[in-house]
Amino acid sequence: KYIDNLRRLLAPHGTFLLYAFIRSTDSEKSGLSEYDLAILSDQLTLISRQDGFDHGKRSSSWLRFINDDLENL
């Protein structure tokens, strides 16, 4: 999976910036669920999250993560 490789591929203290549509639990539209974001947060440290709406319609977020895994230096 993509998420499983992020920590390994991102340099120590590297930044991962992500823009994503946020999917509600009852929606079948594309996007990330809060569960998906929790899994990502298990791999990388969430530094900031800016929620908004894409064109005033779909929930979206800018997310900034860092890799603070120092074991793979």
PDB file of N, CA, C and O in Angstrom, residues 5-36:
ATOM      1  N   ASN A   5       4.410   2.586   2.635  1.00  0.00           N
ATOM      2  CA  ASN A   5       5.744   2.933   2.157  1.00  0.00           C
ATOM      3  C   ASN A   5       6.148   4.384   2.436  1.00  0.00           C
ATOM      4  O   ASN A   5       7.309   4.730   2.282  1.00  0.00           O
ATOM      5  N   LEU A   6       5.216   5.217   2.836  1.00  0.00           N
ATOM      6  CA  LEU A   6       5.542   6.631   3.045  1.00  0.00           C
ATOM      7  C   LEU A   6       6.661   6.843   4.049  1.00  0.00           C
ATOM      8  O   LEU A   6       7.604   7.581   3.792  1.00  0.00           O
ATOM      9  N   ARG A   7       6.556   6.225   5.190  1.00  0.00           N
ATOM     10  CA  ARG A   7       7.566   6.415   6.235  1.00  0.00           C
ATOM     11  C   ARG A   7       8.947   5.965   5.753  1.00  0.00           C
ATOM     12  O   ARG A   7       9.947   6.599   6.030  1.00  0.00           O
ATOM     13  N   ARG A   8       8.976   4.874   5.024  1.00  0.00           N
ATOM     14  CA  ARG A   8      10.248   4.341   4.523  1.00  0.00           C
ATOM     15  C   ARG A   8      10.862   5.239   3.456  1.00  0.00           C
ATOM     16  O   ARG A   8      12.069   5.456   3.431  1.00  0.00           O
ATOM     17  N   LEU A   9      10.031   5.792   2.566  1.00  0.00           N
ATOM     18  CA  LEU A   9      10.533   6.566   1.440  1.00  0.00           C
ATOM     19  C   LEU A   9      10.783   8.037   1.751  1.00  0.00           C
ATOM     20  O   LEU A   9      11.606   8.675   1.105  1.00  0.00           O
ATOM     21  N   LEU A  10      10.093   8.571   2.735  1.00  0.00           N
ATOM     22  CA  LEU A  10      10.246   9.981   3.080  1.00  0.00           C
ATOM     23  C   LEU A  10      11.477  10.148   3.956  1.00  0.00           C
ATOM     24  O   LEU A  10      11.683   9.400   4.916  1.00  0.00           O
ATOM     25  N   ALA A  11      12.315  11.127   3.628  1.00  0.00           N
ATOM     26  CA  ALA A  11      13.532  11.383   4.393  1.00  0.00           C
ATOM     27  C   ALA A  11      13.203  11.699   5.848  1.00  0.00           C
ATOM     28  O   ALA A  11      12.131  12.232   6.143  1.00  0.00           O
ATOM     29  N   PRO A  12      14.116  11.378   6.776  1.00  0.00           N
ATOM     30  CA  PRO A  12      13.898  11.762   8.168  1.00  0.00           C
ATOM     31  C   PRO A  12      13.643  13.273   8.265  1.00  0.00           C
ATOM     32  O   PRO A  12      14.337  14.064   7.616  1.00  0.00           O
ATOM     33  N   HIS A  13      12.661  13.639   9.021  1.00  0.00           N
ATOM     34  CA  HIS A  13      12.208  15.028   9.176  1.00  0.00           C
ATOM     35  C   HIS A  13      11.634  15.600   7.881  1.00  0.00           C
ATOM     36  O   HIS A  13      11.391  16.803   7.802  1.00  0.00           O
ATOM     37  N   GLY A  14      11.420  14.746   6.879  1.00  0.00           N
ATOM     38  CA  GLY A  14      10.841  15.187   5.613  1.00  0.00           C
ATOM     39  C   GLY A  14       9.359  15.520   5.777  1.00  0.00           C
ATOM     40  O   GLY A  14       8.681  15.027   6.670  1.00  0.00           O
ATOM     41  N   THR A  15       8.874  16.385   4.899  1.00  0.00           N
ATOM     42  CA  THR A  15       7.488  16.837   4.932  1.00  0.00           C
ATOM     43  C   THR A  15       6.681  16.165   3.831  1.00  0.00           C
ATOM     44  O   THR A  15       7.133  16.062   2.693  1.00  0.00           O
ATOM     45  N   PHE A  16       5.489  15.714   4.178  1.00  0.00           N
ATOM     46  CA  PHE A  16       4.541  15.162   3.222  1.00  0.00           C
ATOM     47  C   PHE A  16       3.321  16.068   3.247  1.00  0.00           C
ATOM     48  O   PHE A  16       2.633  16.180   4.264  1.00  0.00           O
ATOM     49  N   LEU A  17       3.081  16.774   2.154  1.00  0.00           N
ATOM     50  CA  LEU A  17       1.939  17.678   2.032  1.00  0.00           C
ATOM     51  C   LEU A  17       0.880  16.988   1.189  1.00  0.00           C
ATOM     52  O   LEU A  17       1.168  16.498   0.098  1.00  0.00           O
ATOM     53  N   LEU A  18      -0.356  16.964   1.692  1.00  0.00           N
ATOM     54  CA  LEU A  18      -1.425  16.228   1.036  1.00  0.00           C
ATOM     55  C   LEU A  18      -2.672  17.086   0.958  1.00  0.00           C
ATOM     56  O   LEU A  18      -3.090  17.678   1.950  1.00  0.00           O
ATOM     57  N   TYR A  19      -3.247  17.157  -0.234  1.00  0.00           N
ATOM     58  CA  TYR A  19      -4.579  17.749  -0.417  1.00  0.00           C
ATOM     59  C   TYR A  19      -5.509  16.601  -0.710  1.00  0.00           C
ATOM     60  O   TYR A  19      -5.247  15.787  -1.598  1.00  0.00           O
ATOM     61  N   ALA A  20      -6.590  16.497   0.049  1.00  0.00           N
ATOM     62  CA  ALA A  20      -7.489  15.354  -0.124  1.00  0.00           C
ATOM     63  C   ALA A  20      -8.936  15.766   0.050  1.00  0.00           C
ATOM     64  O   ALA A  20      -9.245  16.671   0.833  1.00  0.00           O
ATOM     65  N   PHE A  21      -9.803  15.086  -0.681  1.00  0.00           N
ATOM     66  CA  PHE A  21     -11.227  15.186  -0.415  1.00  0.00           C
ATOM     67  C   PHE A  21     -11.507  14.330   0.813  1.00  0.00           C
ATOM     68  O   PHE A  21     -10.950  13.240   0.963  1.00  0.00           O
ATOM     69  N   ILE A  22     -12.365  14.811   1.678  1.00  0.00           N
ATOM     70  CA  ILE A  22     -12.713  14.083   2.891  1.00  0.00           C
ATOM     71  C   ILE A  22     -14.100  13.478   2.699  1.00  0.00           C
ATOM     72  O   ILE A  22     -15.061  14.176   2.415  1.00  0.00           O
ATOM     73  N   ARG A  23     -14.144  12.185   2.856  1.00  0.00           N
ATOM     74  CA  ARG A  23     -15.372  11.424   2.634  1.00  0.00           C
ATOM     75  C   ARG A  23     -16.068  11.184   3.967  1.00  0.00           C
ATOM     76  O   ARG A  23     -15.445  10.783   4.943  1.00  0.00           O
ATOM     77  N   SER A  24     -17.349  11.416   3.999  1.00  0.00           N
ATOM     78  CA  SER A  24     -18.110  11.102   5.213  1.00  0.00           C
ATOM     79  C   SER A  24     -18.305   9.596   5.291  1.00  0.00           C
ATOM     80  O   SER A  24     -18.190   8.884   4.293  1.00  0.00           O
ATOM     81  N   THR A  25     -18.613   9.111   6.463  1.00  0.00           N
ATOM     82  CA  THR A  25     -18.716   7.666   6.660  1.00  0.00           C
ATOM     83  C   THR A  25     -19.818   7.024   5.828  1.00  0.00           C
ATOM     84  O   THR A  25     -19.716   5.865   5.457  1.00  0.00           O
ATOM     85  N   ASP A  26     -20.865   7.764   5.500  1.00  0.00           N
ATOM     86  CA  ASP A  26     -21.970   7.191   4.727  1.00  0.00           C
ATOM     87  C   ASP A  26     -21.889   7.490   3.227  1.00  0.00           C
ATOM     88  O   ASP A  26     -22.785   7.170   2.480  1.00  0.00           O
ATOM     89  N   SER A  27     -20.784   8.075   2.796  1.00  0.00           N
ATOM     90  CA  SER A  27     -20.633   8.445   1.392  1.00  0.00           C
ATOM     91  C   SER A  27     -19.864   7.381   0.622  1.00  0.00           C
ATOM     92  O   SER A  27     -18.972   6.730   1.159  1.00  0.00           O
ATOM     93  N   GLU A  28     -20.213   7.229  -0.639  1.00  0.00           N
ATOM     94  CA  GLU A  28     -19.475   6.316  -1.513  1.00  0.00           C
ATOM     95  C   GLU A  28     -18.582   7.082  -2.493  1.00  0.00           C
ATOM     96  O   GLU A  28     -17.992   6.489  -3.380  1.00  0.00           O
ATOM     97  N   LYS A  29     -18.511   8.404  -2.344  1.00  0.00           N
ATOM     98  CA  LYS A  29     -17.649   9.208  -3.212  1.00  0.00           C
ATOM     99  C   LYS A  29     -16.183   8.922  -2.910  1.00  0.00           C
ATOM    100  O   LYS A  29     -15.842   8.393  -1.858  1.00  0.00           O
ATOM    101  N   SER A  30     -15.321   9.300  -3.842  1.00  0.00           N
ATOM    102  CA  SER A  30     -13.889   9.124  -3.624  1.00  0.00           C
ATOM    103  C   SER A  30     -13.419  10.094  -2.549  1.00  0.00           C
ATOM    104  O   SER A  30     -14.056  11.097  -2.254  1.00  0.00           O
ATOM    105  N   GLY A  31     -12.304   9.780  -1.968  1.00  0.00           N
ATOM    106  CA  GLY A  31     -11.729  10.629  -0.937  1.00  0.00           C
ATOM    107  C   GLY A  31     -11.274   9.788   0.243  1.00  0.00           C
ATOM    108  O   GLY A  31     -11.416   8.573   0.261  1.00  0.00           O
ATOM    109  N   LEU A  32     -10.695  10.469   1.217  1.00  0.00           N
ATOM    110  CA  LEU A  32     -10.205   9.797   2.412  1.00  0.00           C
ATOM    111  C   LEU A  32     -11.224   9.892   3.532  1.00  0.00           C
ATOM    112  O   LEU A  32     -11.850  10.927   3.729  1.00  0.00           O
ATOM    113  N   SER A  33     -11.352   8.824   4.266  1.00  0.00           N
ATOM    114  CA  SER A  33     -12.217   8.832   5.451  1.00  0.00           C
ATOM    115  C   SER A  33     -11.366   9.249   6.650  1.00  0.00           C
ATOM    116  O   SER A  33     -10.129   9.281   6.589  1.00  0.00           O
ATOM    117  N   GLU A  34     -12.026   9.540   7.756  1.00  0.00           N
ATOM    118  CA  GLU A  34     -11.292   9.848   8.986  1.00  0.00           C
ATOM    119  C   GLU A  34     -10.471   8.634   9.422  1.00  0.00           C
ATOM    120  O   GLU A  34      -9.383   8.784   9.970  1.00  0.00           O
ATOM    121  N   TYR A  35     -10.961   7.444   9.136  1.00  0.00           N
ATOM    122  CA  TYR A  35     -10.209   6.220   9.431  1.00  0.00           C
ATOM    123  C   TYR A  35      -8.907   6.180   8.621  1.00  0.00           C
ATOM    124  O   TYR A  35      -7.849   5.848   9.154  1.00  0.00           O
ATOM    125  N   ASP A  36      -8.976   6.519   7.319  1.00  0.00           N
ATOM    126  CA  ASP A  36      -7.787   6.567   6.478  1.00  0.00           C
ATOM    127  C   ASP A  36      -6.763   7.554   7.049  1.00  0.00           C
ATOM    128  O   ASP A  36      -5.559   7.277   7.077  1.00  0.00           O
TER     129      ASP A  36
END
